CSV table of C-alpha atoms and ligand atoms in Angstrom, one decimal:
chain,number,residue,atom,x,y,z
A,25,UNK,CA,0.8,68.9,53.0
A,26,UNK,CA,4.1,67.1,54.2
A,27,UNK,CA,5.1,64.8,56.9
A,28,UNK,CA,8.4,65.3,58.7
A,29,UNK,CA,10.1,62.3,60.8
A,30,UNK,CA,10.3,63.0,64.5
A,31,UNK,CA,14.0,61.8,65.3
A,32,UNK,CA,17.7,62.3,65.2
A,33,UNK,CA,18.6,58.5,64.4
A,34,UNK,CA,20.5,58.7,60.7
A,35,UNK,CA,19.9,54.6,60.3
A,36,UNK,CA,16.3,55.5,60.8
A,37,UNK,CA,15.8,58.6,59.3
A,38,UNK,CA,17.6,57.2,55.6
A,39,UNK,CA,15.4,54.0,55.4
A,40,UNK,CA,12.2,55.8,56.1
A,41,UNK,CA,13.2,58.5,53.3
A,42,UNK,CA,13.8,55.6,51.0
A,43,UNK,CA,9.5,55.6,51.0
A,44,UNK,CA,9.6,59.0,49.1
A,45,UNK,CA,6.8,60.4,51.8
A,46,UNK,CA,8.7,62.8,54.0
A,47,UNK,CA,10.2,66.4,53.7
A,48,UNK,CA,11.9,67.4,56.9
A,49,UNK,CA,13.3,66.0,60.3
A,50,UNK,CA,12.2,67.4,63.7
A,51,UNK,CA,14.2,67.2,66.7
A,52,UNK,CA,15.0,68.0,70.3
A,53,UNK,CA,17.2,67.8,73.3
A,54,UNK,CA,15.1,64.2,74.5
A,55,UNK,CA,15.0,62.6,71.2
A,56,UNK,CA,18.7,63.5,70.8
A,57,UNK,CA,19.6,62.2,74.8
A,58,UNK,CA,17.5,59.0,74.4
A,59,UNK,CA,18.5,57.7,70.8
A,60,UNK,CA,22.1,58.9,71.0
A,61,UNK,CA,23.4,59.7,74.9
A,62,UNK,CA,26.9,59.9,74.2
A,63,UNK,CA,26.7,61.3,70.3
A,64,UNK,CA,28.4,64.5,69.6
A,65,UNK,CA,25.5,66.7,68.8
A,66,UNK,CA,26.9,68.3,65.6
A,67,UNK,CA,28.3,65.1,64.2
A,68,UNK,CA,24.1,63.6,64.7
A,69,UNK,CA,23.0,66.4,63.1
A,70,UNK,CA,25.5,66.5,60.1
A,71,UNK,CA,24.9,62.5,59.6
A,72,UNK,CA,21.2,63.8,59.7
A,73,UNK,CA,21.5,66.2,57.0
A,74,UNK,CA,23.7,64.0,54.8
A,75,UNK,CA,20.5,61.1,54.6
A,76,UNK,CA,17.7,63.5,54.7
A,77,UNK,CA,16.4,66.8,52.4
A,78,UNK,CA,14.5,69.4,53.4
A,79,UNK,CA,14.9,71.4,57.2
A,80,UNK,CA,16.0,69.8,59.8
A,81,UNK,CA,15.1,71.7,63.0
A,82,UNK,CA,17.9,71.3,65.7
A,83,UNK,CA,16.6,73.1,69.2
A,84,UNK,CA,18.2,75.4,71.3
A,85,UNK,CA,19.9,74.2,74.8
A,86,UNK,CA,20.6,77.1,76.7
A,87,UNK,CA,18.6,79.4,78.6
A,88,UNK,CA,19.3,83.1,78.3
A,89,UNK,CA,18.5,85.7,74.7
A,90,UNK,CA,22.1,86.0,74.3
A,91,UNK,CA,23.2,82.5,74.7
A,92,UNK,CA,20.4,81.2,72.4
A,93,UNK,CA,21.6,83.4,69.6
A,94,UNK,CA,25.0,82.6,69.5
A,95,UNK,CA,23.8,78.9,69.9
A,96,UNK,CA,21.8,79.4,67.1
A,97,UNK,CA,24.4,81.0,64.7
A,98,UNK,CA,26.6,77.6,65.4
A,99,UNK,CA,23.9,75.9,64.1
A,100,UNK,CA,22.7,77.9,60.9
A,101,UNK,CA,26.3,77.4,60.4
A,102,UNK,CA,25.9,73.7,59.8
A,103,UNK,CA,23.9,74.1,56.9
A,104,UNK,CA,22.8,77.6,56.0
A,105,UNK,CA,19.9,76.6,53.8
A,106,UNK,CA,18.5,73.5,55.7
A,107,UNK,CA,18.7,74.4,59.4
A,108,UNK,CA,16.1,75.5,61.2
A,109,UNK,CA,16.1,76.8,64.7
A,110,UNK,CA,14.0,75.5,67.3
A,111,UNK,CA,13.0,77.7,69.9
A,112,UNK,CA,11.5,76.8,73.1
A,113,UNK,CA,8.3,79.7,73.4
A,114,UNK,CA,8.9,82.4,75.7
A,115,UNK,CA,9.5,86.3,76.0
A,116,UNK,CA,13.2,86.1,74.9
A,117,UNK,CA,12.7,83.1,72.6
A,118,UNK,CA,10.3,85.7,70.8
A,119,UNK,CA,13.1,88.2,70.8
A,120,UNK,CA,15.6,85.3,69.0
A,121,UNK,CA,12.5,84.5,66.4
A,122,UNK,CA,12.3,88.1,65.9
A,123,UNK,CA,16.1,88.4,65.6
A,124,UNK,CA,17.0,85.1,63.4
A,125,UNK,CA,14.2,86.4,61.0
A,126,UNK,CA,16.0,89.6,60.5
A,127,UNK,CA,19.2,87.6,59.5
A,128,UNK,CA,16.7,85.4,57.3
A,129,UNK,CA,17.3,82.1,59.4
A,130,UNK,CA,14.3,79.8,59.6
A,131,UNK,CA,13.1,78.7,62.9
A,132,UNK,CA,10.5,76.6,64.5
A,133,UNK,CA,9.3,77.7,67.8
A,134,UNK,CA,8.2,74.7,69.9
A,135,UNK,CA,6.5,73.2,73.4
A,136,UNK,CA,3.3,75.2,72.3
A,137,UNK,CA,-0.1,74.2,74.0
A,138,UNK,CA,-2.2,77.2,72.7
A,139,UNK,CA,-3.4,79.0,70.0
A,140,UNK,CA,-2.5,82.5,71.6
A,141,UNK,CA,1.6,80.9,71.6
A,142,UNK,CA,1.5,79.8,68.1
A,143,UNK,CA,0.0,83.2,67.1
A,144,UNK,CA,2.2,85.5,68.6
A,145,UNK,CA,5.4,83.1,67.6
A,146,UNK,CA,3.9,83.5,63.5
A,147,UNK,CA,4.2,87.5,64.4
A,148,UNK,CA,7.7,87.3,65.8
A,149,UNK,CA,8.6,85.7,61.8
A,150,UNK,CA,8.5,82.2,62.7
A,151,UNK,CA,8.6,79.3,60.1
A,152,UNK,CA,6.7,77.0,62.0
A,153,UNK,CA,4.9,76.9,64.8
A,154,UNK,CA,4.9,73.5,66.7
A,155,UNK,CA,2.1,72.3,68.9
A,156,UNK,CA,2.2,69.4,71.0
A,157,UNK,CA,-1.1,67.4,70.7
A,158,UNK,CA,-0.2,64.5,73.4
A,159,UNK,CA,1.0,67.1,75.8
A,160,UNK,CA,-2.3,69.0,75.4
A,161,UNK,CA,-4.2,65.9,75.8
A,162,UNK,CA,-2.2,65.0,78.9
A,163,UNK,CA,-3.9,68.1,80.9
A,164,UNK,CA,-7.3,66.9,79.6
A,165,UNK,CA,-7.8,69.1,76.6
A,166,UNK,CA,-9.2,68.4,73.3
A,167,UNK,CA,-6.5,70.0,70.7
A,168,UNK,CA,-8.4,69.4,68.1
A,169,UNK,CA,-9.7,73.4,68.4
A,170,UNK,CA,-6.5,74.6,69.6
A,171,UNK,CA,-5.2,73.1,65.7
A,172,UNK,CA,-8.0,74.2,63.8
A,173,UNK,CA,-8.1,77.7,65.5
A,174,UNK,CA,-4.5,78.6,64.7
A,175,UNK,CA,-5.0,77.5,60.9
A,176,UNK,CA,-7.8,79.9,60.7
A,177,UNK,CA,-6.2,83.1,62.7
A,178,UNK,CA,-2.7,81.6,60.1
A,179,UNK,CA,-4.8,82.1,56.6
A,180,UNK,CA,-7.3,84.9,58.5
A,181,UNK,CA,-3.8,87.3,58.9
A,182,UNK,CA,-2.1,85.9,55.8
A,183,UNK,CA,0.5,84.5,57.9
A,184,UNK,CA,3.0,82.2,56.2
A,185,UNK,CA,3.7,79.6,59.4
A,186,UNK,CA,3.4,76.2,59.0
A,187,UNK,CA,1.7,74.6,61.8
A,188,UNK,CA,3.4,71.4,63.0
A,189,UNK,CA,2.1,68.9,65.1
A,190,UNK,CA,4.1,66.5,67.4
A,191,UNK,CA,3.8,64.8,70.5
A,192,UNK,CA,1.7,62.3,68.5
A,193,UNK,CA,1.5,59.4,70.6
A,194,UNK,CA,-1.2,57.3,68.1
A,195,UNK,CA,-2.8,56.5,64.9
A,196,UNK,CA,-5.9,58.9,66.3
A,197,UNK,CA,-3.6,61.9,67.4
A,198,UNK,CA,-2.3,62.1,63.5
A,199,UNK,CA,-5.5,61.4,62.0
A,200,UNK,CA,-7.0,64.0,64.3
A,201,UNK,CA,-4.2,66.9,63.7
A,202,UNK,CA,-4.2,66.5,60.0
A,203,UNK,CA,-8.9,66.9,59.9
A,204,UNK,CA,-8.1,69.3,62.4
A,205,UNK,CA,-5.8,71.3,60.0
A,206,UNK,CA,-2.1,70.5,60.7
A,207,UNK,CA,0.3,71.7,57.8
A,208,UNK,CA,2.9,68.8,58.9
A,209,UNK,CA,2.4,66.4,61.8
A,210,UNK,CA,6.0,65.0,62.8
A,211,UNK,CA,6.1,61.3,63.3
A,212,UNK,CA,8.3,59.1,65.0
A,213,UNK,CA,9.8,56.0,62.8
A,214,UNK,CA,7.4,53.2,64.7
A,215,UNK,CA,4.3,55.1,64.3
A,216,UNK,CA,4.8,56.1,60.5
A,217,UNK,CA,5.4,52.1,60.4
A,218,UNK,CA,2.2,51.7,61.9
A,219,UNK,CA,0.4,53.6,59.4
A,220,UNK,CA,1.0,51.6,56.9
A,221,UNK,CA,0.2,48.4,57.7
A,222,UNK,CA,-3.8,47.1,58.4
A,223,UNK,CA,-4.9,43.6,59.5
A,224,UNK,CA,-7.0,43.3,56.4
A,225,UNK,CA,-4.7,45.0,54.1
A,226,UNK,CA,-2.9,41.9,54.7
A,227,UNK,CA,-4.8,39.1,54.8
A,228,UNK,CA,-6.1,40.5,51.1
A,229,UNK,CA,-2.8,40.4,49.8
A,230,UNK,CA,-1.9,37.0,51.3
A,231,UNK,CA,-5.2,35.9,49.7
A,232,UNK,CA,-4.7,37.3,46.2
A,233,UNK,CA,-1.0,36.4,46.5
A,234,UNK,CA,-2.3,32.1,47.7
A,235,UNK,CA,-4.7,32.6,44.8
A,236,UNK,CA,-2.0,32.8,42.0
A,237,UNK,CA,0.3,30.5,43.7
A,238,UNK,CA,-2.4,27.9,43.4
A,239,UNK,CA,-3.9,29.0,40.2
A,240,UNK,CA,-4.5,25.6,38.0
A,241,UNK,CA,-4.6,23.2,41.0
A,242,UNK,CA,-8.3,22.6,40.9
A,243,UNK,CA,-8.3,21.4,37.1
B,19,I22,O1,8.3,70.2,68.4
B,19,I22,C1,8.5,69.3,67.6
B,19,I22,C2,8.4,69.5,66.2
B,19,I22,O2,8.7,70.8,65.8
B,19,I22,C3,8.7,67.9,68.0
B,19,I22,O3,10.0,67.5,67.7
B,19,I22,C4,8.5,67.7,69.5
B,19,I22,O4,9.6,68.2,70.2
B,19,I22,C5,8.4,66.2,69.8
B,19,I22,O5,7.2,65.7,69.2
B,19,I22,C6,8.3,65.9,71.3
B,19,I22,O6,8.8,64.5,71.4
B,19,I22,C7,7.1,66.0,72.0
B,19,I22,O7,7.1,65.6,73.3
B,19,I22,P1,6.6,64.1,73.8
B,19,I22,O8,5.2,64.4,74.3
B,19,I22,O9,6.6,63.2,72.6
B,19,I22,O10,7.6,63.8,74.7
């Protein structure tokens, strides 16, 4: 079990991995061009790796086989051991997994809705497999089986893919992904805040914390 941080923002990404709970960094094209519109996308990523450890998954801009893999190779280049290649699922982002394999270079293929994707991206070699559960839930699907059916087809075929899940949009979606059998779910920074804090977690500590501050007073 890990948890990876869903962003691109260094600040961000540094004080959350002060907490000692996370081990990797997810990105993509509209994380990147919302936090950081103007940022070179090799200095982000380099400020990235210098605050983080584990993979950080940078994903592919361009369109066509050949463009993605020498897109890719700039990347890998950035950090040999720690970069991971997103690719967006289709036929000839199943041809790059297939072909960054070979060279050894980890990737992530992403934007999955389905079982069926994730499986045949864990054939092609990949990683991770990344499934999106508030995308999923947009169309009106549960994802809960879509999750738990890949984990089982994963260990069933002895496939070594990690299934991440993103798109998380609540407390629920993670809760959900990790029962449902998520390896990593990929938070952004506000909703990892949010899991730590709880109404009554609070008031207990305020309590216990008025309790010794007053201790003696009613002698
Ligand atoms: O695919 C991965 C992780 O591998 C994520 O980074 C994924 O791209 C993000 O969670 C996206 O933000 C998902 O889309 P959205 O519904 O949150 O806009």
């Amino acid at each position: 079990m890990a948890i990876f941080i869903d962003s691109s923002d260094p600040k961000e990404i540094q004080e959350l991995y002060g907490w000692g709970v996370l081990s990797g960094v997810t990105t993509n094209p509209l994380i990147i061009a919302r936090e950081a519109p103007d940022a070179d996308l090799g200095e982000r990523i380099r400020e990235v790796l210098k605050v983080s450890w584990g993979d950080v998954s940078v994903e592919l801009t361009t369109e066509t086989e050949r463009e993605q893999l020498e897109e890719a190779l700039v990347y890998h280049a950035w950090d040999r051991e720690r970069i991971c290649i997103k690719v967006p699922m289709s036929e000839h982002g199943l041809r790059v997994v297939h072909a960054l394999t070979k060279k050894g270079i980890k990737t992530n293929v992403t934007c999955m809705m389905a079982m069926n994707q994730a499986y045949l991206a864990a054939l092609a070699g990949a990683t991770y497999v990344s499934i999106f559960s508030g995308r999923v839930k947009d169309l009106g699907y549960d994802v809960r089986p879509v999750i738990s059916s890949t984990r089982t087809i994963l260990e069933r075929e002895g496939l070594p893919a990690k299934i991440i899940v993103g798109s998380m949009r609540s407390m629920f979606d993670i809760n959900e992904a990790l029962e449902a059998g998520a390896h990593i779910p990929t938070i952004t920074p506000p909703l990892l805040r949010k899991m730590v804090h709880h109404p009554r977690t609070e008031s207990t500590i305020e309590e216990f914390n008025n309790a010794w501050r007053n201790r003696g007073s009613k002698k």
